[in-house]
């Protein structure tokens, strides 16, 4: 039987705070945890090679997970062997493309753009589910999709739709669009590909798959001469991303979803780009342009409409 001390930590109350109260507090904190990756990407774009940053971030995250999940990973080793292809694909999408491409893109675009473009990922999830799995899309959802995608294009074009004729875009925005597409595919695969593993075990296995996928690209990047500096800033950057943007953000998301349900958890998708824009202004000194406001005014309501469940 667990001790009283253990019960207090793992039960419904912790340090006098109920799990629901903690989840409500995290609902306000979690968007900042997710934004920390976009802000760090921009802040360190000229300090740390992008693929190496993605590799070391997720390798450090895997180390953080091990004390909690190592025994369960061993227990589910047969499932890991059966699902190894899915784990590698998910790792390549979620930790490889979504990691490295954002860091590459941050060299030529702003953290504000990254956040607003990423905010449209639920739109692609709805579209992919519609065409790949025949999930129904209502007329109202279609309107939301069109509205949100128009907002993303406005952000990428920086408010000048004339650039569409000349196909002149910021390279960084296109890298982030690729990462956003990868995140949508990753999310669809998580939902529709069956797994015999519990959520946290599967997540740790996916992180391991992502680290394996990133390893040869990290070595190639280093051989080309692009090596991360071995200094305090590098170690703090990796540690910060692993602790807050990876481990902390995903744990907070899981607790919010388990305790409050899908509806309140969906608020995160609306809060992340707003938090990101404000924090980019306060921390990085980025300017909010009119096209950011116009794009957000289309993207956020579009997400709301596109992700609403059709009336029964």
PDB file of C-alpha atoms in Angstrom:
ATOM      1  CA  UNK A   1       0.000   0.000   0.000  1.00  0.00           C
ATOM      2  CA  UNK A   2       1.296   3.481  -0.860  1.00  0.00           C
ATOM      3  CA  UNK A   3       2.333   5.749   1.949  1.00  0.00           C
ATOM      4  CA  UNK A   4       0.250   8.789   2.899  1.00  0.00           C
ATOM      5  CA  UNK A   5       2.948  11.030   1.407  1.00  0.00           C
ATOM      6  CA  UNK A   6       2.708   9.255  -1.928  1.00  0.00           C
ATOM      7  CA  UNK A   7      -1.078   9.495  -1.872  1.00  0.00           C
ATOM      8  CA  UNK A   8      -0.891  13.251  -1.374  1.00  0.00           C
ATOM      9  CA  UNK A   9       1.348  13.638  -4.416  1.00  0.00           C
ATOM     10  CA  UNK A  10      -0.395  11.296  -6.818  1.00  0.00           C
ATOM     11  CA  UNK A  11      -3.967  11.691  -5.608  1.00  0.00           C
ATOM     12  CA  UNK A  12      -6.513  14.365  -6.450  1.00  0.00           C
ATOM     13  CA  UNK A  13      -4.799  16.983  -4.244  1.00  0.00           C
ATOM     14  CA  UNK A  14      -1.186  18.150  -4.234  1.00  0.00           C
ATOM     15  CA  UNK A  15       0.123  20.745  -1.753  1.00  0.00           C
ATOM     16  CA  UNK A  16      -3.480  21.629  -0.960  1.00  0.00           C
ATOM     17  CA  UNK A  17      -4.402  22.170  -4.624  1.00  0.00           C
ATOM     18  CA  UNK A  18      -6.943  19.931  -6.334  1.00  0.00           C
ATOM     19  CA  UNK A  19      -6.134  18.415  -9.703  1.00  0.00           C
ATOM     20  CA  UNK A  20      -8.872  20.518 -11.301  1.00  0.00           C
ATOM     21  CA  UNK A  21      -7.438  23.732  -9.804  1.00  0.00           C
ATOM     22  CA  UNK A  22      -4.001  22.738 -11.061  1.00  0.00           C
ATOM     23  CA  UNK A  23      -5.399  22.033 -14.544  1.00  0.00           C
ATOM     24  CA  UNK A  24      -7.126  25.432 -14.630  1.00  0.00           C
ATOM     25  CA  UNK A  25      -3.876  27.138 -13.637  1.00  0.00           C
ATOM     26  CA  UNK A  26      -1.981  25.194 -16.277  1.00  0.00           C
ATOM     27  CA  UNK A  27      -4.532  26.261 -18.889  1.00  0.00           C
ATOM     28  CA  UNK A  28      -3.083  29.758 -18.489  1.00  0.00           C
ATOM     29  CA  UNK A  29       0.535  28.574 -18.249  1.00  0.00           C
ATOM     30  CA  UNK A  30       0.642  25.863 -20.948  1.00  0.00           C
ATOM     31  CA  UNK A  31       0.396  28.273 -23.926  1.00  0.00           C
ATOM     32  CA  UNK A  32       3.570  29.997 -22.714  1.00  0.00           C
ATOM     33  CA  UNK A  33       5.280  26.585 -22.463  1.00  0.00           C
ATOM     34  CA  UNK A  34       4.404  25.775 -26.078  1.00  0.00           C
ATOM     35  CA  UNK A  35       5.396  29.288 -27.204  1.00  0.00           C
ATOM     36  CA  UNK A  36       8.796  28.897 -25.579  1.00  0.00           C
ATOM     37  CA  UNK A  37       9.913  26.712 -28.490  1.00  0.00           C
ATOM     38  CA  UNK A  38       9.020  29.349 -31.109  1.00  0.00           C
ATOM     39  CA  UNK A  39      10.592  32.153 -29.097  1.00  0.00           C
ATOM     40  CA  UNK A  40      13.774  30.162 -28.470  1.00  0.00           C
ATOM     41  CA  UNK A  41      13.959  29.208 -32.150  1.00  0.00           C
ATOM     42  CA  UNK A  42      14.078  32.872 -33.101  1.00  0.00           C
ATOM     43  CA  UNK A  43      16.294  33.963 -30.202  1.00  0.00           C
ATOM     44  CA  UNK A  44      18.978  31.349 -30.972  1.00  0.00           C
ATOM     45  CA  UNK A  45      18.707  31.186 -34.787  1.00  0.00           C
ATOM     46  CA  UNK A  46      22.273  32.433 -35.236  1.00  0.00           C
ATOM     47  CA  UNK A  47      23.743  30.644 -32.216  1.00  0.00           C
ATOM     48  CA  UNK A  48      22.824  26.961 -32.656  1.00  0.00           C
ATOM     49  CA  UNK A  49      22.661  24.759 -35.799  1.00  0.00           C
ATOM     50  CA  UNK A  50      18.981  23.928 -36.386  1.00  0.00           C
ATOM     51  CA  UNK A  51      19.164  20.147 -36.827  1.00  0.00           C
ATOM     52  CA  UNK A  52      21.513  19.771 -33.873  1.00  0.00           C
ATOM     53  CA  UNK A  53      19.146  21.862 -31.758  1.00  0.00           C
ATOM     54  CA  UNK A  54      16.232  19.585 -32.645  1.00  0.00           C
ATOM     55  CA  UNK A  55      18.306  16.462 -31.956  1.00  0.00           C
ATOM     56  CA  UNK A  56      19.670  17.561 -28.584  1.00  0.00           C
ATOM     57  CA  UNK A  57      16.313  18.966 -27.482  1.00  0.00           C
ATOM     58  CA  UNK A  58      14.568  15.642 -27.995  1.00  0.00           C
ATOM     59  CA  UNK A  59      17.504  13.561 -26.755  1.00  0.00           C
ATOM     60  CA  UNK A  60      17.428  15.555 -23.506  1.00  0.00           C
ATOM     61  CA  UNK A  61      13.639  15.123 -23.372  1.00  0.00           C
ATOM     62  CA  UNK A  62      14.070  11.358 -23.698  1.00  0.00           C
ATOM     63  CA  UNK A  63      16.493  11.424 -20.773  1.00  0.00           C
ATOM     64  CA  UNK A  64      13.948  13.356 -18.701  1.00  0.00           C
ATOM     65  CA  UNK A  65      11.272  10.787 -19.529  1.00  0.00           C
ATOM     66  CA  UNK A  66      13.346   7.722 -18.692  1.00  0.00           C
ATOM     67  CA  UNK A  67      12.969   7.734 -14.882  1.00  0.00           C
ATOM     68  CA  UNK A  68       9.186   7.741 -15.302  1.00  0.00           C
ATOM     69  CA  UNK A  69       8.755   5.502 -18.325  1.00  0.00           C
ATOM     70  CA  UNK A  70      11.763   3.138 -18.669  1.00  0.00           C
ATOM     71  CA  UNK A  71      10.071   0.184 -16.941  1.00  0.00           C
ATOM     72  CA  UNK A  72       6.910   0.617 -19.002  1.00  0.00           C
ATOM     73  CA  UNK A  73       8.934   0.803 -22.231  1.00  0.00           C
ATOM     74  CA  UNK A  74      10.544  -2.533 -21.390  1.00  0.00           C
ATOM     75  CA  UNK A  75       7.155  -4.000 -20.499  1.00  0.00           C
ATOM     76  CA  UNK A  76       5.773  -2.973 -23.916  1.00  0.00           C
ATOM     77  CA  UNK A  77       8.871  -3.946 -25.929  1.00  0.00           C
ATOM     78  CA  UNK A  78       6.860  -6.397 -28.057  1.00  0.00           C
ATOM     79  CA  UNK A  79       4.482  -3.622 -29.106  1.00  0.00           C
ATOM     80  CA  UNK A  80       7.447  -1.364 -29.891  1.00  0.00           C
ATOM     81  CA  UNK A  81       8.894  -4.063 -32.166  1.00  0.00           C
ATOM     82  CA  UNK A  82       5.554  -4.487 -33.942  1.00  0.00           C
ATOM     83  CA  UNK A  83       4.985  -0.746 -34.381  1.00  0.00           C
ATOM     84  CA  UNK A  84       8.552   0.336 -35.166  1.00  0.00           C
ATOM     85  CA  UNK A  85       7.668   1.678 -38.633  1.00  0.00           C
ATOM     86  CA  UNK A  86       4.926   3.918 -37.245  1.00  0.00           C
ATOM     87  CA  UNK A  87       7.209   5.076 -34.444  1.00  0.00           C
ATOM     88  CA  UNK A  88       9.937   6.088 -36.892  1.00  0.00           C
ATOM     89  CA  UNK A  89       7.488   7.903 -39.180  1.00  0.00           C
ATOM     90  CA  UNK A  90       5.872   9.710 -36.247  1.00  0.00           C
ATOM     91  CA  UNK A  91       9.295  10.583 -34.850  1.00  0.00           C
ATOM     92  CA  UNK A  92      10.424  11.902 -38.237  1.00  0.00           C
ATOM     93  CA  UNK A  93       7.309  14.086 -38.488  1.00  0.00           C
ATOM     94  CA  UNK A  94       6.852  15.248 -34.895  1.00  0.00           C
ATOM     95  CA  UNK A  95      10.468  15.587 -33.747  1.00  0.00           C
ATOM     96  CA  UNK A  96      12.333  15.799 -37.049  1.00  0.00           C
ATOM     97  CA  UNK A  97      10.369  18.007 -39.438  1.00  0.00           C
ATOM     98  CA  UNK A  98       8.392  19.853 -36.746  1.00  0.00           C
ATOM     99  CA  UNK A  99      11.625  20.389 -34.832  1.00  0.00           C
ATOM    100  CA  UNK A 100      14.370  21.131 -37.328  1.00  0.00           C
ATOM    101  CA  UNK A 101      12.225  22.916 -39.939  1.00  0.00           C
ATOM    102  CA  UNK A 102      10.973  25.450 -37.398  1.00  0.00           C
ATOM    103  CA  UNK A 103      14.558  26.160 -36.338  1.00  0.00           C
ATOM    104  CA  UNK A 104      15.648  26.503 -39.969  1.00  0.00           C
ATOM    105  CA  UNK A 105      12.715  28.802 -40.687  1.00  0.00           C
ATOM    106  CA  UNK A 106      13.440  30.969 -37.648  1.00  0.00           C
ATOM    107  CA  UNK A 107      16.555  32.234 -39.414  1.00  0.00           C
ATOM    108  CA  UNK A 108      14.456  34.284 -41.856  1.00  0.00           C
ATOM    109  CA  UNK A 109      11.055  34.757 -40.214  1.00  0.00           C
ATOM    110  CA  UNK A 110       9.745  36.023 -36.897  1.00  0.00           C
ATOM    111  CA  UNK A 111       8.471  34.138 -33.875  1.00  0.00           C
ATOM    112  CA  UNK A 112       5.136  35.923 -34.371  1.00  0.00           C
ATOM    113  CA  UNK A 113       4.807  34.502 -37.897  1.00  0.00           C
ATOM    114  CA  UNK A 114       5.757  31.031 -36.675  1.00  0.00           C
ATOM    115  CA  UNK A 115       3.022  31.096 -34.051  1.00  0.00           C
ATOM    116  CA  UNK A 116       0.301  32.374 -36.363  1.00  0.00           C
ATOM    117  CA  UNK A 117       1.141  29.953 -39.193  1.00  0.00           C
ATOM    118  CA  UNK A 118       1.275  27.013 -36.776  1.00  0.00           C
ATOM    119  CA  UNK A 119      -2.109  28.045 -35.408  1.00  0.00           C
ATOM    120  CA  UNK A 120      -3.715  26.864 -38.654  1.00  0.00           C
ATOM    121  CA  UNK A 121      -2.669  23.229 -38.116  1.00  0.00           C
ATOM    122  CA  UNK A 122      -6.177  22.173 -36.939  1.00  0.00           C
ATOM    123  CA  UNK A 123      -7.480  23.286 -40.335  1.00  0.00           C
ATOM    124  CA  UNK A 124      -5.195  20.842 -42.138  1.00  0.00           C
ATOM    125  CA  UNK A 125      -6.123  18.132 -39.649  1.00  0.00           C
ATOM    126  CA  UNK A 126      -9.797  18.586 -40.573  1.00  0.00           C
ATOM    127  CA  UNK A 127      -8.968  18.554 -44.304  1.00  0.00           C
ATOM    128  CA  UNK A 128      -6.748  15.468 -44.119  1.00  0.00           C
ATOM    129  CA  UNK A 129      -9.342  13.625 -42.041  1.00  0.00           C
ATOM    130  CA  UNK A 130     -11.970  14.555 -44.636  1.00  0.00           C
ATOM    131  CA  UNK A 131     -10.078  13.220 -47.653  1.00  0.00           C
ATOM    132  CA  UNK A 132      -8.129  10.356 -46.058  1.00  0.00           C
ATOM    133  CA  UNK A 133     -10.743   9.027 -43.633  1.00  0.00           C
ATOM    134  CA  UNK A 134     -14.006  10.395 -45.090  1.00  0.00           C
ATOM    135  CA  UNK A 135     -14.839  12.386 -41.972  1.00  0.00           C
ATOM    136  CA  UNK A 136     -17.716  14.759 -42.669  1.00  0.00           C
ATOM    137  CA  UNK A 137     -17.184  18.518 -42.962  1.00  0.00           C
ATOM    138  CA  UNK A 138     -20.171  20.826 -42.470  1.00  0.00           C
ATOM    139  CA  UNK A 139     -20.714  24.031 -44.486  1.00  0.00           C
ATOM    140  CA  UNK A 140     -19.807  26.057 -41.382  1.00  0.00           C
ATOM    141  CA  UNK A 141     -16.561  24.107 -41.033  1.00  0.00           C
ATOM    142  CA  UNK A 142     -15.820  24.738 -44.709  1.00  0.00           C
ATOM    143  CA  UNK A 143     -16.268  28.456 -44.121  1.00  0.00           C
ATOM    144  CA  UNK A 144     -13.861  28.252 -41.182  1.00  0.00           C
ATOM    145  CA  UNK A 145     -11.294  26.420 -43.304  1.00  0.00           C
ATOM    146  CA  UNK A 146     -11.455  29.037 -46.051  1.00  0.00           C
ATOM    147  CA  UNK A 147     -11.277  31.902 -43.562  1.00  0.00           C
ATOM    148  CA  UNK A 148      -8.308  30.453 -41.669  1.00  0.00           C
ATOM    149  CA  UNK A 149      -6.327  29.551 -44.783  1.00  0.00           C
ATOM    150  CA  UNK A 150      -6.874  33.072 -46.129  1.00  0.00           C
ATOM    151  CA  UNK A 151      -5.472  34.401 -42.866  1.00  0.00           C
ATOM    152  CA  UNK A 152      -2.371  32.207 -43.158  1.00  0.00           C
ATOM    153  CA  UNK A 153      -1.803  33.394 -46.731  1.00  0.00           C
ATOM    154  CA  UNK A 154      -2.157  37.005 -45.548  1.00  0.00           C
ATOM    155  CA  UNK A 155       0.556  36.395 -42.938  1.00  0.00           C
ATOM    156  CA  UNK A 156       2.889  34.644 -45.396  1.00  0.00           C
ATOM    157  CA  UNK A 157       2.370  37.433 -47.957  1.00  0.00           C
ATOM    158  CA  UNK A 158       2.855  40.034 -45.207  1.00  0.00           C
ATOM    159  CA  UNK A 159      -0.395  41.651 -46.246  1.00  0.00           C
ATOM    160  CA  UNK A 160       0.626  42.031 -49.898  1.00  0.00           C
ATOM    161  CA  UNK A 161      -1.344  39.497 -51.952  1.00  0.00           C
ATOM    162  CA  UNK A 162       0.523  40.763 -55.018  1.00  0.00           C
ATOM    163  CA  UNK A 163       3.449  38.539 -54.042  1.00  0.00           C
ATOM    164  CA  UNK A 164       1.321  35.529 -55.048  1.00  0.00           C
ATOM    165  CA  UNK A 165       1.707  36.530 -58.699  1.00  0.00           C
ATOM    166  CA  UNK A 166       5.494  36.568 -58.416  1.00  0.00           C
ATOM    167  CA  UNK A 167       5.669  33.647 -55.955  1.00  0.00           C
ATOM    168  CA  UNK A 168       7.941  35.721 -53.729  1.00  0.00           C
ATOM    169  CA  UNK A 169       7.753  34.490 -50.148  1.00  0.00           C
ATOM    170  CA  UNK A 170      10.058  34.600 -47.144  1.00  0.00           C
ATOM    171  CA  UNK A 171      11.920  31.280 -47.068  1.00  0.00           C
ATOM    172  CA  UNK A 172      11.423  31.003 -43.328  1.00  0.00           C
ATOM    173  CA  UNK A 173       7.642  31.127 -43.645  1.00  0.00           C
ATOM    174  CA  UNK A 174       7.709  28.260 -46.151  1.00  0.00           C
ATOM    175  CA  UNK A 175       9.858  26.138 -43.821  1.00  0.00           C
ATOM    176  CA  UNK A 176       7.301  26.754 -41.053  1.00  0.00           C
ATOM    177  CA  UNK A 177       4.415  25.866 -43.388  1.00  0.00           C
ATOM    178  CA  UNK A 178       6.146  22.524 -44.080  1.00  0.00           C
ATOM    179  CA  UNK A 179       6.514  21.972 -40.328  1.00  0.00           C
ATOM    180  CA  UNK A 180       2.848  22.821 -39.800  1.00  0.00           C
ATOM    181  CA  UNK A 181       1.826  20.304 -42.480  1.00  0.00           C
ATOM    182  CA  UNK A 182       4.004  17.669 -40.803  1.00  0.00           C
ATOM    183  CA  UNK A 183       2.336  18.390 -37.456  1.00  0.00           C
ATOM    184  CA  UNK A 184      -1.109  17.916 -39.021  1.00  0.00           C
ATOM    185  CA  UNK A 185      -0.091  14.543 -40.505  1.00  0.00           C
ATOM    186  CA  UNK A 186       1.505  13.560 -37.176  1.00  0.00           C
ATOM    187  CA  UNK A 187      -1.730  14.391 -35.334  1.00  0.00           C
ATOM    188  CA  UNK A 188      -3.853  12.413 -37.809  1.00  0.00           C
ATOM    189  CA  UNK A 189      -1.558   9.391 -37.536  1.00  0.00           C
ATOM    190  CA  UNK A 190      -1.728   9.479 -33.746  1.00  0.00           C
ATOM    191  CA  UNK A 191      -5.520   9.413 -33.934  1.00  0.00           C
ATOM    192  CA  UNK A 192      -6.008   6.825 -36.648  1.00  0.00           C
ATOM    193  CA  UNK A 193      -3.058   4.436 -36.328  1.00  0.00           C
ATOM    194  CA  UNK A 194      -3.815   1.836 -33.628  1.00  0.00           C
ATOM    195  CA  UNK A 195      -1.322   1.196 -30.851  1.00  0.00           C
ATOM    196  CA  UNK A 196      -1.122  -1.319 -28.026  1.00  0.00           C
ATOM    197  CA  UNK A 197       0.878   1.128 -25.896  1.00  0.00           C
ATOM    198  CA  UNK A 198      -0.421   3.627 -23.323  1.00  0.00           C
ATOM    199  CA  UNK A 199      -0.156   7.278 -24.355  1.00  0.00           C
ATOM    200  CA  UNK A 200       2.977   8.177 -22.402  1.00  0.00           C
ATOM    201  CA  UNK A 201       4.778   4.985 -23.406  1.00  0.00           C
ATOM    202  CA  UNK A 202       3.951   5.612 -27.044  1.00  0.00           C
ATOM    203  CA  UNK A 203       5.088   9.234 -26.759  1.00  0.00           C
ATOM    204  CA  UNK A 204       8.456   8.171 -25.300  1.00  0.00           C
ATOM    205  CA  UNK A 205       8.869   5.566 -28.052  1.00  0.00           C
ATOM    206  CA  UNK A 206       8.054   8.194 -30.692  1.00  0.00           C
ATOM    207  CA  UNK A 207      10.630  10.555 -29.167  1.00  0.00           C
ATOM    208  CA  UNK A 208      13.152   7.713 -29.382  1.00  0.00           C
ATOM    209  CA  UNK A 209      12.235   7.192 -33.031  1.00  0.00           C
ATOM    210  CA  UNK A 210      12.644  10.918 -33.702  1.00  0.00           C
ATOM    211  CA  UNK A 211      16.081  10.943 -32.095  1.00  0.00           C
ATOM    212  CA  UNK A 212      17.164   8.015 -34.281  1.00  0.00           C
ATOM    213  CA  UNK A 213      15.893   9.767 -37.426  1.00  0.00           C
ATOM    214  CA  UNK A 214      17.618  13.039 -36.516  1.00  0.00           C
ATOM    215  CA  UNK A 215      20.968  11.436 -35.636  1.00  0.00           C
ATOM    216  CA  UNK A 216      22.420  10.957 -39.166  1.00  0.00           C
ATOM    217  CA  UNK A 217      21.292  14.442 -40.237  1.00  0.00           C
ATOM    218  CA  UNK A 218      22.876  15.922 -37.107  1.00  0.00           C
ATOM    219  CA  UNK A 219      26.144  14.124 -37.883  1.00  0.00           C
ATOM    220  CA  UNK A 220      26.028  15.363 -41.505  1.00  0.00           C
ATOM    221  CA  UNK A 221      25.400  18.912 -40.307  1.00  0.00           C
ATOM    222  CA  UNK A 222      28.383  18.658 -37.968  1.00  0.00           C
ATOM    223  CA  UNK A 223      30.656  17.157 -40.634  1.00  0.00           C
ATOM    224  CA  UNK A 224      29.823  20.130 -42.869  1.00  0.00           C
ATOM    225  CA  UNK A 225      31.318  22.343 -40.180  1.00  0.00           C
ATOM    226  CA  UNK A 226      28.129  23.595 -38.542  1.00  0.00           C
ATOM    227  CA  UNK A 227      28.749  22.521 -34.956  1.00  0.00           C
ATOM    228  CA  UNK A 228      26.989  23.825 -31.840  1.00  0.00           C
ATOM    229  CA  UNK A 229      29.282  25.749 -29.515  1.00  0.00           C
ATOM    230  CA  UNK A 230      30.090  23.988 -26.255  1.00  0.00           C
ATOM    231  CA  UNK A 231      29.268  26.803 -23.889  1.00  0.00           C
ATOM    232  CA  UNK A 232      26.816  27.679 -21.148  1.00  0.00           C
ATOM    233  CA  UNK A 233      24.339  29.225 -23.583  1.00  0.00           C
ATOM    234  CA  UNK A 234      24.119  26.016 -25.619  1.00  0.00           C
ATOM    235  CA  UNK A 235      23.525  23.813 -22.579  1.00  0.00           C
ATOM    236  CA  UNK A 236      20.959  26.227 -21.151  1.00  0.00           C
ATOM    237  CA  UNK A 237      19.147  26.421 -24.506  1.00  0.00           C
ATOM    238  CA  UNK A 238      18.859  22.643 -24.829  1.00  0.00           C
ATOM    239  CA  UNK A 239      17.905  22.234 -21.183  1.00  0.00           C
ATOM    240  CA  UNK A 240      15.266  24.953 -21.413  1.00  0.00           C
ATOM    241  CA  UNK A 241      13.671  23.443 -24.530  1.00  0.00           C
ATOM    242  CA  UNK A 242      13.692  19.922 -23.108  1.00  0.00           C
ATOM    243  CA  UNK A 243      12.286  20.928 -19.720  1.00  0.00           C
ATOM    244  CA  UNK A 244       9.692  23.518 -20.746  1.00  0.00           C
ATOM    245  CA  UNK A 245       8.870  23.241 -24.486  1.00  0.00           C
ATOM    246  CA  UNK A 246       8.916  19.419 -24.533  1.00  0.00           C
ATOM    247  CA  UNK A 247       8.513  17.714 -21.152  1.00  0.00           C
ATOM    248  CA  UNK A 248       6.598  20.484 -19.374  1.00  0.00           C
ATOM    249  CA  UNK A 249       4.326  21.421 -22.279  1.00  0.00           C
ATOM    250  CA  UNK A 250       3.320  17.842 -23.095  1.00  0.00           C
ATOM    251  CA  UNK A 251       2.751  16.913 -19.429  1.00  0.00           C
ATOM    252  CA  UNK A 252       0.637  20.034 -18.894  1.00  0.00           C
ATOM    253  CA  UNK A 253      -1.378  19.292 -22.047  1.00  0.00           C
ATOM    254  CA  UNK A 254      -2.017  15.717 -20.915  1.00  0.00           C
ATOM    255  CA  UNK A 255      -3.180  16.778 -17.458  1.00  0.00           C
ATOM    256  CA  UNK A 256      -5.472  19.503 -18.843  1.00  0.00           C
ATOM    257  CA  UNK A 257      -7.017  17.109 -21.365  1.00  0.00           C
ATOM    258  CA  UNK A 258      -7.518  14.372 -18.757  1.00  0.00           C
ATOM    259  CA  UNK A 259      -9.001  16.688 -16.120  1.00  0.00           C
ATOM    260  CA  UNK A 260     -10.959  19.341 -18.037  1.00  0.00           C
ATOM    261  CA  UNK A 261     -11.838  17.504 -21.248  1.00  0.00           C
ATOM    262  CA  UNK A 262     -11.495  18.289 -24.930  1.00  0.00           C
ATOM    263  CA  UNK A 263     -13.389  21.601 -24.944  1.00  0.00           C
ATOM    264  CA  UNK A 264     -11.193  23.607 -22.557  1.00  0.00           C
ATOM    265  CA  UNK A 265      -8.096  21.906 -23.980  1.00  0.00           C
ATOM    266  CA  UNK A 266      -9.041  23.311 -27.382  1.00  0.00           C
ATOM    267  CA  UNK A 267      -8.607  26.799 -25.933  1.00  0.00           C
ATOM    268  CA  UNK A 268      -4.858  26.189 -26.073  1.00  0.00           C
ATOM    269  CA  UNK A 269      -4.954  26.428 -29.871  1.00  0.00           C
ATOM    270  CA  UNK A 270      -6.459  29.918 -29.613  1.00  0.00           C
ATOM    271  CA  UNK A 271      -4.228  31.092 -26.789  1.00  0.00           C
ATOM    272  CA  UNK A 272      -0.865  29.930 -28.190  1.00  0.00           C
ATOM    273  CA  UNK A 273      -0.610  32.414 -31.109  1.00  0.00           C
ATOM    274  CA  UNK A 274      -1.862  35.252 -28.903  1.00  0.00           C
ATOM    275  CA  UNK A 275       0.647  34.452 -26.151  1.00  0.00           C
ATOM    276  CA  UNK A 276       3.344  34.035 -28.781  1.00  0.00           C
ATOM    277  CA  UNK A 277       2.743  37.430 -30.374  1.00  0.00           C
ATOM    278  CA  UNK A 278       2.714  39.226 -27.020  1.00  0.00           C
ATOM    279  CA  UNK A 279       5.802  37.411 -25.716  1.00  0.00           C
ATOM    280  CA  UNK A 280       7.667  37.992 -29.001  1.00  0.00           C
ATOM    281  CA  UNK A 281       6.921  41.711 -28.587  1.00  0.00           C
ATOM    282  CA  UNK A 282       7.968  41.786 -24.924  1.00  0.00           C
ATOM    283  CA  UNK A 283      10.958  39.404 -25.031  1.00  0.00           C
ATOM    284  CA  UNK A 284      12.318  39.716 -28.571  1.00  0.00           C
ATOM    285  CA  UNK A 285      11.196  43.227 -29.418  1.00  0.00           C
ATOM    286  CA  UNK A 286       9.272  42.095 -32.506  1.00  0.00           C
ATOM    287  CA  UNK A 287       6.803  44.570 -33.973  1.00  0.00           C
ATOM    288  CA  UNK A 288       3.163  43.665 -34.460  1.00  0.00           C
ATOM    289  CA  UNK A 289       2.245  44.625 -38.016  1.00  0.00           C
ATOM    290  CA  UNK A 290      -1.215  45.206 -39.434  1.00  0.00           C
ATOM    291  CA  UNK A 291      -1.024  41.968 -41.441  1.00  0.00           C
ATOM    292  CA  UNK A 292      -0.468  40.051 -38.177  1.00  0.00           C
ATOM    293  CA  UNK A 293      -3.713  41.464 -36.789  1.00  0.00           C
ATOM    294  CA  UNK A 294      -5.612  40.871 -40.034  1.00  0.00           C
ATOM    295  CA  UNK A 295      -4.277  37.323 -40.288  1.00  0.00           C
ATOM    296  CA  UNK A 296      -5.095  36.538 -36.657  1.00  0.00           C
ATOM    297  CA  UNK A 297      -8.585  38.003 -37.118  1.00  0.00           C
ATOM    298  CA  UNK A 298      -9.181  35.386 -39.823  1.00  0.00           C
ATOM    299  CA  UNK A 299      -7.158  32.433 -38.500  1.00  0.00           C
ATOM    300  CA  UNK A 300      -8.567  32.277 -34.972  1.00  0.00           C
ATOM    301  CA  UNK A 301     -12.300  32.494 -35.813  1.00  0.00           C
ATOM    302  CA  UNK A 302     -11.595  30.138 -38.720  1.00  0.00           C
ATOM    303  CA  UNK A 303     -10.143  27.551 -36.354  1.00  0.00           C
ATOM    304  CA  UNK A 304     -13.183  27.884 -34.101  1.00  0.00           C
ATOM    305  CA  UNK A 305     -15.606  27.303 -36.976  1.00  0.00           C
ATOM    306  CA  UNK A 306     -13.583  24.542 -38.640  1.00  0.00           C
ATOM    307  CA  UNK A 307     -13.127  22.488 -35.471  1.00  0.00           C
ATOM    308  CA  UNK A 308     -16.723  22.757 -34.233  1.00  0.00           C
ATOM    309  CA  UNK A 309     -18.607  19.502 -34.129  1.00  0.00           C
ATOM    310  CA  UNK A 310     -21.618  19.381 -36.360  1.00  0.00           C
ATOM    311  CA  UNK A 311     -24.917  19.608 -34.528  1.00  0.00           C
ATOM    312  CA  UNK A 312     -26.492  16.255 -33.834  1.00  0.00           C
TER     313      UNK A 312
END
